[in-house]
Amino acid sequence: MKELEQLKTWLEESDHIVFFGGAGVSTESGIPDFRSVDGLYHQQYDYPPETIISHSFYVRHPEEFYRFYRNRMLFPDARPNAAHRALAKLEAQGKLRAVITQNIDGLHQAAGSREVLELHGSVHRNYCTRCGESYSLDDILKMDGVPRCSCGGTIKPDVVLYEEGLDQRTLQRAVQYIRQADVLIVGGTSLVVYPAAGLIDYYQGNKLVLINKDPTARDSRADLIVTGKIGEILGQLVPDCG
């Protein structure tokens, strides 16, 4: 496959790679893609998922929010797949500068990646909306219903809900990394969720790689398109990560 050979050459020649990934990076770890046929957007529930995981719904119906959140968004047994391991290895080799992710599962860090920019937050960080006390995912899993702080306040996951803005500092760091990249690899994302999808417009190089199972609306912008599962592809290119 000539696309794989081209990508392999670029990886070997580069030392300023940046990876930008979405839900498709974690599907091979058993975490459903929001928009896939079997994903969250096709599950039967009392309300549409977009409504349930909105800020206003969280405020008005915390019990229903947490019922959905626990059942459909927490996967504590998920483990990093070949894509996560390959990216961590590229970073350890001094080639990859940062992972920018739309995922909230923490699997990049679990695989060993250090510079991970989480655009949409993380299920592993939770905080009391009254006093600010921090709680882990394990703490949340041990609680029933709406998790409460020892002060009596409600504990909220540090994830970006609909109607909430992205953390501007994280966004600015992502833009800076992308601007400085010699190779930008985009994988496992349909590039339809903004403002995150607009980040690729800050890339100034000529080695924009899209790795996806299906076409995206931004394919014409790419310098190289590799079609397939991202774990299988990166696992082939980075030894010992398959």
mmCIF file of C-alpha atoms in Angstrom:
data_model
loop_
_atom_site.group_PDB
_atom_site.id
_atom_site.type_symbol
_atom_site.label_atom_id
_atom_site.label_comp_id
_atom_site.label_asym_id
_atom_site.label_seq_id
_atom_site.Cartn_x
_atom_site.Cartn_y
_atom_site.Cartn_z
ATOM 1 C CA MET A 1 0.000 0.000 0.000
ATOM 2 C CA LYS A 2 1.796 3.102 -1.243
ATOM 3 C CA GLU A 3 -0.004 5.391 1.266
ATOM 4 C CA LEU A 4 1.432 3.407 4.177
ATOM 5 C CA GLU A 5 4.916 3.580 2.682
ATOM 6 C CA GLN A 6 4.603 7.347 2.258
ATOM 7 C CA LEU A 7 3.416 7.794 5.834
ATOM 8 C CA LYS A 8 6.204 5.560 7.126
ATOM 9 C CA THR A 9 8.772 7.713 5.316
ATOM 10 C CA TRP A 10 7.325 10.916 6.747
ATOM 11 C CA LEU A 11 7.368 9.454 10.275
ATOM 12 C CA GLU A 12 11.006 8.437 9.876
ATOM 13 C CA GLU A 13 12.052 11.847 8.553
ATOM 14 C CA SER A 14 10.099 13.987 11.021
ATOM 15 C CA ASP A 15 10.731 15.055 14.585
ATOM 16 C CA HIS A 16 7.881 17.516 15.031
ATOM 17 C CA ILE A 17 4.778 15.355 14.545
ATOM 18 C CA VAL A 18 1.449 16.342 16.079
ATOM 19 C CA PHE A 19 -1.532 13.998 16.310
ATOM 20 C CA PHE A 20 -5.140 15.177 16.446
ATOM 21 C CA GLY A 21 -7.699 12.469 17.162
ATOM 22 C CA GLY A 22 -11.350 11.824 17.830
ATOM 23 C CA ALA A 23 -13.696 9.049 18.925
ATOM 24 C CA GLY A 24 -12.467 6.608 16.286
ATOM 25 C CA VAL A 25 -9.161 6.312 18.132
ATOM 26 C CA SER A 26 -10.922 4.651 21.060
ATOM 27 C CA THR A 27 -13.431 2.431 19.258
ATOM 28 C CA GLU A 28 -10.808 -0.317 18.998
ATOM 29 C CA SER A 29 -10.690 -0.227 22.800
ATOM 30 C CA GLY A 30 -14.415 -0.955 22.953
ATOM 31 C CA ILE A 31 -15.609 2.614 23.500
ATOM 32 C CA PRO A 32 -18.453 3.459 21.098
ATOM 33 C CA ASP A 33 -18.222 6.344 18.674
ATOM 34 C CA PHE A 34 -20.926 8.956 19.337
ATOM 35 C CA ARG A 35 -21.997 9.003 15.705
ATOM 36 C CA SER A 36 -21.489 5.425 14.574
ATOM 37 C CA VAL A 37 -24.426 3.122 13.887
ATOM 38 C CA ASP A 38 -23.928 1.463 17.286
ATOM 39 C CA GLY A 39 -22.864 4.643 19.036
ATOM 40 C CA LEU A 40 -24.493 6.906 21.580
ATOM 41 C CA TYR A 41 -26.557 8.785 19.035
ATOM 42 C CA HIS A 42 -28.410 5.595 18.103
ATOM 43 C CA GLN A 43 -29.163 4.374 21.614
ATOM 44 C CA GLN A 44 -32.752 4.388 22.823
ATOM 45 C CA TYR A 45 -33.157 6.756 25.804
ATOM 46 C CA ASP A 46 -35.720 9.057 27.390
ATOM 47 C CA TYR A 47 -34.100 12.092 25.749
ATOM 48 C CA PRO A 48 -31.747 12.550 22.788
ATOM 49 C CA PRO A 49 -28.086 12.219 23.861
ATOM 50 C CA GLU A 50 -27.365 15.780 22.688
ATOM 51 C CA THR A 51 -29.965 16.987 25.180
ATOM 52 C CA ILE A 52 -28.842 14.803 28.079
ATOM 53 C CA ILE A 53 -25.171 15.799 27.828
ATOM 54 C CA SER A 54 -25.916 19.516 27.702
ATOM 55 C CA HIS A 55 -25.147 21.936 30.502
ATOM 56 C CA SER A 56 -28.753 23.034 30.969
ATOM 57 C CA PHE A 57 -29.973 19.422 31.214
ATOM 58 C CA TYR A 58 -27.231 18.629 33.753
ATOM 59 C CA VAL A 59 -28.408 21.547 35.882
ATOM 60 C CA ARG A 60 -32.137 20.757 35.590
ATOM 61 C CA HIS A 61 -32.033 16.943 35.672
ATOM 62 C CA PRO A 62 -28.809 15.800 37.387
ATOM 63 C CA GLU A 63 -30.251 12.367 38.248
ATOM 64 C CA GLU A 64 -31.108 11.579 34.625
ATOM 65 C CA PHE A 65 -27.811 13.074 33.429
ATOM 66 C CA TYR A 66 -25.812 10.838 35.751
ATOM 67 C CA ARG A 67 -27.848 7.751 34.880
ATOM 68 C CA PHE A 68 -26.953 8.244 31.222
ATOM 69 C CA TYR A 69 -23.386 9.319 31.994
ATOM 70 C CA ARG A 70 -22.646 6.202 34.061
ATOM 71 C CA ASN A 71 -24.282 3.809 31.578
ATOM 72 C CA ARG A 72 -23.057 5.288 28.309
ATOM 73 C CA MET A 73 -19.941 7.385 28.878
ATOM 74 C CA LEU A 74 -17.878 5.611 31.515
ATOM 75 C CA PHE A 75 -15.744 2.646 30.441
ATOM 76 C CA PRO A 76 -13.377 2.009 33.375
ATOM 77 C CA ASP A 77 -12.269 -1.367 31.989
ATOM 78 C CA ALA A 78 -11.192 -0.014 28.575
ATOM 79 C CA ARG A 79 -7.490 -0.382 27.781
ATOM 80 C CA PRO A 80 -5.227 1.431 25.290
ATOM 81 C CA ASN A 81 -5.105 -0.064 21.811
ATOM 82 C CA ALA A 82 -2.355 -0.132 19.176
ATOM 83 C CA ALA A 83 -3.015 3.483 18.158
ATOM 84 C CA HIS A 84 -2.523 4.787 21.711
ATOM 85 C CA ARG A 85 0.619 2.683 22.163
ATOM 86 C CA ALA A 86 2.110 3.736 18.819
ATOM 87 C CA LEU A 87 1.639 7.426 19.592
ATOM 88 C CA ALA A 88 3.189 7.018 23.046
ATOM 89 C CA LYS A 89 6.172 5.289 21.468
ATOM 90 C CA LEU A 90 6.617 8.033 18.863
ATOM 91 C CA GLU A 91 6.656 10.578 21.685
ATOM 92 C CA ALA A 92 9.226 8.529 23.618
ATOM 93 C CA GLN A 93 11.384 8.491 20.476
ATOM 94 C CA GLY A 94 11.318 12.287 20.369
ATOM 95 C CA LYS A 95 9.288 12.417 17.169
ATOM 96 C CA LEU A 96 5.793 13.252 18.405
ATOM 97 C CA ARG A 97 5.392 16.571 20.189
ATOM 98 C CA ALA A 98 1.764 16.379 21.324
ATOM 99 C CA VAL A 99 -1.497 14.457 21.172
ATOM 100 C CA ILE A 100 -4.557 16.650 20.823
ATOM 101 C CA THR A 101 -7.703 14.660 21.548
ATOM 102 C CA GLN A 102 -11.457 15.134 21.565
ATOM 103 C CA ASN A 103 -11.767 12.017 23.751
ATOM 104 C CA ILE A 104 -12.429 12.092 27.469
ATOM 105 C CA ASP A 105 -11.330 8.538 28.359
ATOM 106 C CA GLY A 106 -7.695 9.124 29.384
ATOM 107 C CA LEU A 107 -6.406 6.212 27.283
ATOM 108 C CA HIS A 108 -3.568 8.214 25.742
ATOM 109 C CA GLN A 109 -2.112 8.840 29.202
ATOM 110 C CA ALA A 110 -2.725 5.216 30.168
ATOM 111 C CA ALA A 111 -0.596 4.184 27.171
ATOM 112 C CA GLY A 112 2.246 6.431 28.300
ATOM 113 C CA SER A 113 1.704 9.671 26.373
ATOM 114 C CA ARG A 114 2.770 12.693 28.389
ATOM 115 C CA GLU A 115 1.834 15.770 26.361
ATOM 116 C CA VAL A 116 -1.902 15.227 25.895
ATOM 117 C CA LEU A 117 -4.236 18.150 25.294
ATOM 118 C CA GLU A 118 -7.798 17.119 26.156
ATOM 119 C CA LEU A 119 -10.084 19.517 24.291
ATOM 120 C CA HIS A 120 -13.235 18.093 25.844
ATOM 121 C CA GLY A 121 -11.890 17.323 29.324
ATOM 122 C CA SER A 122 -11.630 13.971 31.087
ATOM 123 C CA VAL A 123 -13.848 11.580 33.038
ATOM 124 C CA HIS A 124 -10.877 11.054 35.357
ATOM 125 C CA ARG A 125 -11.187 14.578 36.748
ATOM 126 C CA ASN A 126 -14.244 15.592 38.749
ATOM 127 C CA TYR A 127 -14.844 18.501 41.078
ATOM 128 C CA CYS A 128 -17.346 19.809 43.597
ATOM 129 C CA THR A 129 -19.300 22.725 42.140
ATOM 130 C CA ARG A 130 -19.554 24.247 45.615
ATOM 131 C CA CYS A 131 -16.100 23.982 47.205
ATOM 132 C CA GLY A 132 -13.918 22.828 44.304
ATOM 133 C CA GLU A 133 -12.724 19.588 45.942
ATOM 134 C CA SER A 134 -11.298 17.139 43.381
ATOM 135 C CA TYR A 135 -12.519 13.566 42.894
ATOM 136 C CA SER A 136 -11.234 10.676 40.769
ATOM 137 C CA LEU A 137 -13.188 8.400 38.456
ATOM 138 C CA ASP A 138 -12.915 5.670 41.105
ATOM 139 C CA ASP A 139 -14.559 8.010 43.612
ATOM 140 C CA ILE A 140 -17.470 8.607 41.228
ATOM 141 C CA LEU A 141 -17.907 4.895 40.511
ATOM 142 C CA LYS A 142 -18.247 4.183 44.234
ATOM 143 C CA MET A 143 -21.131 6.651 44.609
ATOM 144 C CA ASP A 144 -24.770 6.047 43.706
ATOM 145 C CA GLY A 145 -27.060 8.523 42.015
ATOM 146 C CA VAL A 146 -25.846 12.105 41.839
ATOM 147 C CA PRO A 147 -22.380 12.142 43.430
ATOM 148 C CA ARG A 148 -22.082 14.495 46.370
ATOM 149 C CA CYS A 149 -19.075 16.098 48.004
ATOM 150 C CA SER A 150 -18.471 15.872 51.736
ATOM 151 C CA CYS A 151 -19.561 19.534 51.849
ATOM 152 C CA GLY A 152 -22.914 18.604 50.312
ATOM 153 C CA GLY A 153 -22.209 20.101 46.906
ATOM 154 C CA THR A 154 -22.793 18.320 43.605
ATOM 155 C CA ILE A 155 -19.762 16.753 41.927
ATOM 156 C CA LYS A 156 -19.463 17.510 38.205
ATOM 157 C CA PRO A 157 -17.232 15.677 35.721
ATOM 158 C CA ASP A 158 -14.560 17.887 34.163
ATOM 159 C CA VAL A 159 -15.900 17.265 30.664
ATOM 160 C CA VAL A 160 -17.142 19.858 28.193
ATOM 161 C CA LEU A 161 -20.896 19.500 27.837
ATOM 162 C CA TYR A 162 -22.989 20.927 25.027
ATOM 163 C CA GLU A 163 -23.530 24.685 25.594
ATOM 164 C CA GLU A 164 -20.160 24.918 27.363
ATOM 165 C CA GLY A 165 -17.072 26.481 25.804
ATOM 166 C CA LEU A 166 -13.702 24.786 25.393
ATOM 167 C CA ASP A 167 -10.890 25.715 27.738
ATOM 168 C CA GLN A 168 -9.190 28.604 25.961
ATOM 169 C CA ARG A 169 -5.719 27.836 27.295
ATOM 170 C CA THR A 170 -5.911 24.253 26.014
ATOM 171 C CA LEU A 171 -7.226 25.492 22.667
ATOM 172 C CA GLN A 172 -4.404 28.030 22.331
ATOM 173 C CA ARG A 173 -1.772 25.397 23.121
ATOM 174 C CA ALA A 174 -3.298 23.097 20.510
ATOM 175 C CA VAL A 175 -3.125 25.867 17.894
ATOM 176 C CA GLN A 176 0.517 26.519 18.775
ATOM 177 C CA TYR A 177 1.477 22.847 18.437
ATOM 178 C CA ILE A 178 -0.342 22.514 15.113
ATOM 179 C CA ARG A 179 1.293 25.636 13.697
ATOM 180 C CA GLN A 180 4.737 24.251 14.562
ATOM 181 C CA ALA A 181 4.113 20.727 13.255
ATOM 182 C CA ASP A 182 6.003 19.381 10.263
ATOM 183 C CA VAL A 183 3.593 16.429 10.041
ATOM 184 C CA LEU A 184 -0.009 16.666 11.279
ATOM 185 C CA ILE A 185 -1.803 13.325 11.578
ATOM 186 C CA VAL A 186 -5.573 13.516 11.992
ATOM 187 C CA GLY A 187 -7.312 10.274 12.839
ATOM 188 C CA GLY A 188 -10.583 8.803 14.034
ATOM 189 C CA THR A 189 -12.563 12.012 13.651
ATOM 190 C CA SER A 190 -15.241 13.033 11.179
ATOM 191 C CA LEU A 191 -14.065 16.657 11.453
ATOM 192 C CA VAL A 192 -17.580 17.986 11.926
ATOM 193 C CA VAL A 193 -17.475 19.123 15.580
ATOM 194 C CA TYR A 194 -16.407 22.742 15.897
ATOM 195 C CA PRO A 195 -14.382 24.528 17.110
ATOM 196 C CA ALA A 196 -12.150 21.450 17.391
ATOM 197 C CA ALA A 197 -12.478 20.508 13.705
ATOM 198 C CA GLY A 198 -11.293 23.944 12.661
ATOM 199 C CA LEU A 199 -7.907 23.360 14.275
ATOM 200 C CA ILE A 200 -6.463 21.767 11.142
ATOM 201 C CA ASP A 201 -6.771 25.146 9.411
ATOM 202 C CA TYR A 202 -3.848 26.357 11.534
ATOM 203 C CA TYR A 203 -1.522 23.779 10.016
ATOM 204 C CA GLN A 204 1.031 25.500 7.767
ATOM 205 C CA GLY A 205 2.938 22.484 6.412
ATOM 206 C CA ASN A 206 2.456 20.159 3.464
ATOM 207 C CA LYS A 207 2.151 16.809 5.248
ATOM 208 C CA LEU A 208 -1.424 16.689 6.487
ATOM 209 C CA VAL A 209 -2.412 13.037 6.928
ATOM 210 C CA LEU A 210 -6.003 11.863 7.419
ATOM 211 C CA ILE A 211 -6.518 8.336 8.766
ATOM 212 C CA ASN A 212 -10.161 7.262 8.863
ATOM 213 C CA LYS A 213 -12.410 4.369 7.926
ATOM 214 C CA ASP A 214 -14.741 6.702 6.024
ATOM 215 C CA PRO A 215 -14.318 9.891 3.963
ATOM 216 C CA THR A 216 -14.561 13.275 5.710
ATOM 217 C CA ALA A 217 -15.639 16.690 4.515
ATOM 218 C CA ARG A 218 -12.021 17.840 4.746
ATOM 219 C CA ASP A 219 -10.416 15.128 2.598
ATOM 220 C CA SER A 220 -9.628 17.642 -0.151
ATOM 221 C CA ARG A 221 -7.414 19.504 2.337
ATOM 222 C CA ALA A 222 -5.233 16.423 3.009
ATOM 223 C CA ASP A 223 -1.833 15.699 1.485
ATOM 224 C CA LEU A 224 -2.233 11.996 2.246
ATOM 225 C CA ILE A 225 -5.320 9.900 2.994
ATOM 226 C CA VAL A 226 -4.979 6.462 4.572
ATOM 227 C CA THR A 227 -8.209 4.474 4.797
ATOM 228 C CA GLY A 228 -8.685 1.925 7.563
ATOM 229 C CA LYS A 229 -8.696 1.389 11.312
ATOM 230 C CA ILE A 230 -6.238 3.739 12.935
ATOM 231 C CA GLY A 231 -4.980 1.152 15.451
ATOM 232 C CA GLU A 232 -4.171 -1.331 12.719
ATOM 233 C CA ILE A 233 -2.450 1.322 10.587
ATOM 234 C CA LEU A 234 -0.304 2.922 13.298
ATOM 235 C CA GLY A 235 0.407 -0.511 14.772
ATOM 236 C CA GLN A 236 1.967 -1.557 11.468
ATOM 237 C CA LEU A 237 4.072 1.584 11.167
ATOM 238 C CA VAL A 238 5.419 1.708 14.725
ATOM 239 C CA PRO A 239 6.981 -1.685 15.668
ATOM 240 C CA ASP A 240 5.878 -3.542 18.791
ATOM 241 C CA CYS A 241 2.617 -1.596 19.033
ATOM 242 C CA GLY A 242 0.291 -3.970 17.188
#
